[in-house]
Short mmCIF file of C-alpha atoms in Angstrom, two decimals:
data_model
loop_
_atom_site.label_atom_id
_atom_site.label_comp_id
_atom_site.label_asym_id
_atom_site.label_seq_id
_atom_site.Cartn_x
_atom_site.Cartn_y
_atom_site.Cartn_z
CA UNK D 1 75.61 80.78 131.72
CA UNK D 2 72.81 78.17 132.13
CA UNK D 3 72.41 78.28 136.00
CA UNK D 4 71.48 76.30 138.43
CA UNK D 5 68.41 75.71 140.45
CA UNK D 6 68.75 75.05 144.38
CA UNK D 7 68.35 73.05 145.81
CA UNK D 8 68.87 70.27 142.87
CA UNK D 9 68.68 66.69 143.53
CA UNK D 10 72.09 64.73 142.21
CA UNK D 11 73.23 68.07 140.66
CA UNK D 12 77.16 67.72 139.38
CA UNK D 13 79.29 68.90 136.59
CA UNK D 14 81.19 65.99 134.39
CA UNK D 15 84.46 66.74 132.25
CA UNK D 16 83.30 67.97 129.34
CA UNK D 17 84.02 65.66 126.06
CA UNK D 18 84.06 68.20 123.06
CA UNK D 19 82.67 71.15 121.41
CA UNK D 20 81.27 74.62 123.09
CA UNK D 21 80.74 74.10 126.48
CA UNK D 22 77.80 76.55 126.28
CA UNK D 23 75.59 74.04 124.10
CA UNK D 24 75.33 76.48 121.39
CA UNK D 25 74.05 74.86 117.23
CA UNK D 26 74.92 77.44 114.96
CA UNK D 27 72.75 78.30 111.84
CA UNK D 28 74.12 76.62 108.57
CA UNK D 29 76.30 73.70 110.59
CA UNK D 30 75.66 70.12 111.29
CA UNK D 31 71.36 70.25 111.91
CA UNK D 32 70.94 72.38 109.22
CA UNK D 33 73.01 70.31 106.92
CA UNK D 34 71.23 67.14 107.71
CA UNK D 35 68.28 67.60 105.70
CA UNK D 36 65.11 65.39 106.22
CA UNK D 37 65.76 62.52 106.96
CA UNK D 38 62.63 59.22 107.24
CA UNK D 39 63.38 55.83 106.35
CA UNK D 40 61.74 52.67 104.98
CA UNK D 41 63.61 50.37 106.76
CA UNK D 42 61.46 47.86 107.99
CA UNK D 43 60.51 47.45 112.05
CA UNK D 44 61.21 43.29 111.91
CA UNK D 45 64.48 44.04 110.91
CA UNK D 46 65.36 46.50 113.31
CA UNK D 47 63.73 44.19 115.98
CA UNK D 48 66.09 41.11 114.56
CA UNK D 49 69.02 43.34 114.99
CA UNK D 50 68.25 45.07 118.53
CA UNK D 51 67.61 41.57 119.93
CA UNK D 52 70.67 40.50 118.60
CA UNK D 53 72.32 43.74 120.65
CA UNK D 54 70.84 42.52 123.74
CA UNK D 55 72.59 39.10 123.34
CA UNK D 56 75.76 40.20 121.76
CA UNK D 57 76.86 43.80 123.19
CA UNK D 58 76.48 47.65 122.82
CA UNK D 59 77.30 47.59 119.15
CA UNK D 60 73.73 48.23 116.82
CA UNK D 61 75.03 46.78 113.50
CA UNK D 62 75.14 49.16 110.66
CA UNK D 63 73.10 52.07 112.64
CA UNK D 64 76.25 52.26 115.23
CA UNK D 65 77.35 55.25 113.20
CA UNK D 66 76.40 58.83 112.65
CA UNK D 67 74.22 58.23 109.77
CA UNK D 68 71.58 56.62 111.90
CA UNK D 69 68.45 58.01 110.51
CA UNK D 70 66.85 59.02 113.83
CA UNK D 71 70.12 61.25 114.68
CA UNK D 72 69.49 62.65 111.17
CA UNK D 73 66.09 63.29 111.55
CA UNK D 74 66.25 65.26 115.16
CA UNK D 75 69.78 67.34 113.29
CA UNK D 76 67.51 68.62 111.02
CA UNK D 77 64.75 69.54 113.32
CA UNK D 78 66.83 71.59 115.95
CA UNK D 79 67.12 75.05 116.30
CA UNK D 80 70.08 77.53 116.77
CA UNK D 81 71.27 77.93 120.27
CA UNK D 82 71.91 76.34 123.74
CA UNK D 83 70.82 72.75 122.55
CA UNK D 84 70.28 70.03 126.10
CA UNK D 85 70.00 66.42 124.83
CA UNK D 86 68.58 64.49 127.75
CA UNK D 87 69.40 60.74 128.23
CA UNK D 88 72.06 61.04 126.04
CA UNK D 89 73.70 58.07 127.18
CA UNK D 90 77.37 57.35 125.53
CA UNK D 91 76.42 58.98 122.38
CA UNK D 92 75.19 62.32 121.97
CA UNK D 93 73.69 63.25 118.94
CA UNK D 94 75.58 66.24 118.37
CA UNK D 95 78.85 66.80 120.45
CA UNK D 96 77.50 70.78 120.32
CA UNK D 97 74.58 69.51 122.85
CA UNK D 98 74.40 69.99 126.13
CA UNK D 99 74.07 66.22 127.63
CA UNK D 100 72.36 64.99 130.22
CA UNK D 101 72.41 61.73 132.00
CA UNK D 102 71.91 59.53 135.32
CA UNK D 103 75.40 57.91 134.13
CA UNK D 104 78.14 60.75 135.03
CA UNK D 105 80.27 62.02 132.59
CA UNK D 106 83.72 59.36 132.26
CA UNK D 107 81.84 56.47 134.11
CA UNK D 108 80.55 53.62 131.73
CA UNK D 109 77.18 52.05 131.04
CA UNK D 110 75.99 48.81 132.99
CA UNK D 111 72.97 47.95 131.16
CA UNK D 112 71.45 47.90 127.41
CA UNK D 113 73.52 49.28 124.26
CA UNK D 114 75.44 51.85 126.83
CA UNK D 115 76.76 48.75 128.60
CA UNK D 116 80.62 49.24 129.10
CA UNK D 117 80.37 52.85 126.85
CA UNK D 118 81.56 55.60 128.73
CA UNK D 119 78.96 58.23 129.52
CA UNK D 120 79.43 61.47 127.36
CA UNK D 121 76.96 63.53 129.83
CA UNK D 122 78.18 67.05 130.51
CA UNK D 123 75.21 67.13 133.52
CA UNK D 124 74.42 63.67 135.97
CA UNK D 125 70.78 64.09 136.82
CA UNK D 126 67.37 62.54 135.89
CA UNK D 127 65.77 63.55 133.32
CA UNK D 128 62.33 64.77 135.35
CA UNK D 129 64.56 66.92 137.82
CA UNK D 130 66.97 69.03 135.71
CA UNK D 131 69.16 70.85 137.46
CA UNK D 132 68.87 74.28 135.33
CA UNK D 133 67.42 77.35 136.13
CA UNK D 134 64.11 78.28 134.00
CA UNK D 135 64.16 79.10 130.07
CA UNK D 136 67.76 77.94 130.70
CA UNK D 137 67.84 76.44 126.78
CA UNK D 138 66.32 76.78 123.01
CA UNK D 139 66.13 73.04 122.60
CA UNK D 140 65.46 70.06 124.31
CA UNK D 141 66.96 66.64 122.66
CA UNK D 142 65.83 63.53 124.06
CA UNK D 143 65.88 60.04 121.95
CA UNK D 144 64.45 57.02 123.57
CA UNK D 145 63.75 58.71 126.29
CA UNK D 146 60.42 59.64 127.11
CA UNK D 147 59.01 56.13 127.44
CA UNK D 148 61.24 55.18 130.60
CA UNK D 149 59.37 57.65 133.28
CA UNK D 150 56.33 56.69 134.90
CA UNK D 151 54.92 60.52 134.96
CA UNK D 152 54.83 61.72 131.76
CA UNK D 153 53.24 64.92 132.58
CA UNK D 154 55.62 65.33 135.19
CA UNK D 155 58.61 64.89 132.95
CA UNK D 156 56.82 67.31 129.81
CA UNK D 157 56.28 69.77 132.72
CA UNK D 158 60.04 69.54 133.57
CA UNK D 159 61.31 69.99 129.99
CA UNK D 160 59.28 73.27 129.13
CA UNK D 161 60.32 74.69 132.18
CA UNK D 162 64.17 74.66 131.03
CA UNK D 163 63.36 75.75 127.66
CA UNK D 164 62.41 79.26 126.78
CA UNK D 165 59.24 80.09 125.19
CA UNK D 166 58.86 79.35 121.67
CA UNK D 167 61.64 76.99 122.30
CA UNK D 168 61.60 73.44 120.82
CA UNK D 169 61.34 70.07 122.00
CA UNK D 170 62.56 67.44 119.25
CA UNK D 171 62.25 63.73 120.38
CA UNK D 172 62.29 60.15 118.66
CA UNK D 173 59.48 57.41 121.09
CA UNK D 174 59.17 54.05 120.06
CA UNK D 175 56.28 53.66 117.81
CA UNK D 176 54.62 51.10 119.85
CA UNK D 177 51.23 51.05 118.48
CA UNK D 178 52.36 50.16 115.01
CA UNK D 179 54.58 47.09 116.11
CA UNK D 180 52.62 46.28 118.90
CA UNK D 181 54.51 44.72 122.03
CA UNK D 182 58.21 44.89 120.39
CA UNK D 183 59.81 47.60 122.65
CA UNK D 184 57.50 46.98 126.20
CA UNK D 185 58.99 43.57 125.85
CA UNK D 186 62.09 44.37 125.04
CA UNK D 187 63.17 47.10 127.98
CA UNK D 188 60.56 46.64 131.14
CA UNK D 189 62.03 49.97 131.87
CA UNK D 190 59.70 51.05 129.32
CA UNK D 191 56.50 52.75 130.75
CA UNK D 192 54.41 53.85 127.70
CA UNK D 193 53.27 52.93 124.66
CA UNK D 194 52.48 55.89 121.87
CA UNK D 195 50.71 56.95 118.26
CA UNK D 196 50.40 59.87 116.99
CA UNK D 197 47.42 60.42 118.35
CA UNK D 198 48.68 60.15 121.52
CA UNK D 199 51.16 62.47 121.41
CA UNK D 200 49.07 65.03 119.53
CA UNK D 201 47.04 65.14 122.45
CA UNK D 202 49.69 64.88 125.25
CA UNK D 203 52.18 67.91 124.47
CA UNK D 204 49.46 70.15 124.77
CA UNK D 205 48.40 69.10 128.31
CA UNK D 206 51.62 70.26 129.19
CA UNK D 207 52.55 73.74 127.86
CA UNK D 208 53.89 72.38 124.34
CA UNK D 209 52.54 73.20 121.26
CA UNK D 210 52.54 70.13 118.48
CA UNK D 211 54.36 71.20 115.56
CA UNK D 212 55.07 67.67 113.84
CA UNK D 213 54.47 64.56 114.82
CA UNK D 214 54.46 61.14 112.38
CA UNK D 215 57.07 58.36 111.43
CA UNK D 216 60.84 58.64 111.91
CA UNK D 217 62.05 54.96 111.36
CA UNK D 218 58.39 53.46 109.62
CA UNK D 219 57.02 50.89 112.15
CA UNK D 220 59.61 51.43 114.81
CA UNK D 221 59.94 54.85 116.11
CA UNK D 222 57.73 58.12 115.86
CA UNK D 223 59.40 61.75 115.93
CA UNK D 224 57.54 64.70 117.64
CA UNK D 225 58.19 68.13 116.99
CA UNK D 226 56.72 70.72 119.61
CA UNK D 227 57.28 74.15 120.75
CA UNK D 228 57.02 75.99 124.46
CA UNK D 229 53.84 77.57 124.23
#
């Protein structure tokens, strides 16, 4: 059982849409298949076709299907066990994970790419208030995420709390310093820019240990790799 914390703000359980209810990634199944996966492909053309999503609907051209290279990238990167995937929005990246969203599970999107998808989240809740008990899970997914709370500290503090130590933390940030201005202008839900630098120096202001950190999609969006000290 994960438990709960009370009180919890917003706290409910949503249908569940497939796989183990308990969150749990085996050894030797879909992340460890995945391999490493990086890509080339270039951040104007990603731009080109994410603007083009924002005039035309949810769909995200050719990386609308499982072999987007950030889902491979973050497969390959998790670790067996309870796996929570926060902000996982009408996607998750693994139907194993645990997901988390403000969207309950069944309702559909309003806004952005999730707009008219029906929410996959297991858990309604935001992201910084996580209505788990401590050490709760041995990996925290979150993809696109980070960037859209104010208190970053706040919201690192939140995450190690749920995970148990020498747990892992595996998430994809726009990479805003190396295409400067393309995702802050894009989304003003978007609070925070980041390098690597950045980052490198963030996770350990907040209980994680850096374990990777560096390109996932060159130009666009940087993967970070960190474990619960």
């Amino acid at each position: 059982m994960l438990g709960a914390r009370e009180p919890a703000r917003r706290q409910r359980r949503e249908p569940h849409h497939g796989g183990p209810r308990d969150g749990r990634v085996g050894p030797g199944g879909t992340a460890a298949d995945a391999g490493h996966h990086l890509t080339r492909v270039t951040a104007g053309d990603l731009l080109t076709r994410v603007r083009g999503l924002l005039r035309r609907g949810p769909r995200f051209g050719p990386y609308a299907d499982d072999e987007h290279p950030e889902r491979l990238a973050v497969l390959s990167r998790v670790i067996p066990g309870r796996v929570l995937e926060v902000g996982c929005g009408h996607r998750k990246t693994s139907p194993d994970f645990i997901g988390v969203d403000l969207v309950p599970g069944g309702e559909l999107g309003r806004i952005g790419n999730v707009r008219g998808q029906r929410s996959m989240a297991d858990i309604a809740a935001d992201g910084d208030r996580l209505p788990l008990r401590d050490a709760a899970v041995d990996c925290l997914v979150a993809r696109h995420n980070l960037e859209h709370y104010v208190d970053l500290v706040g919201v690192l503090d939140e995450w190690r709390r749920v995970v148990r130590p020498g747990g892992r933390l595996v998430a994809v940030v726009p990479d805003e310093i190396r295409y400067p201005g393309s995702t802050l202008a894009l989304d003003p839900t978007h609070y925070h820019a980041f390098s690597e630098s950045s980052l490198g120096r963030l996770l350990p202001r907040t209980g994680w240990e850096v374990d990777e950190v560096g390109p996932c999609i060159e130009g666009w969006s940087l993967l970070v790799v960190g474990r619960s000290a």
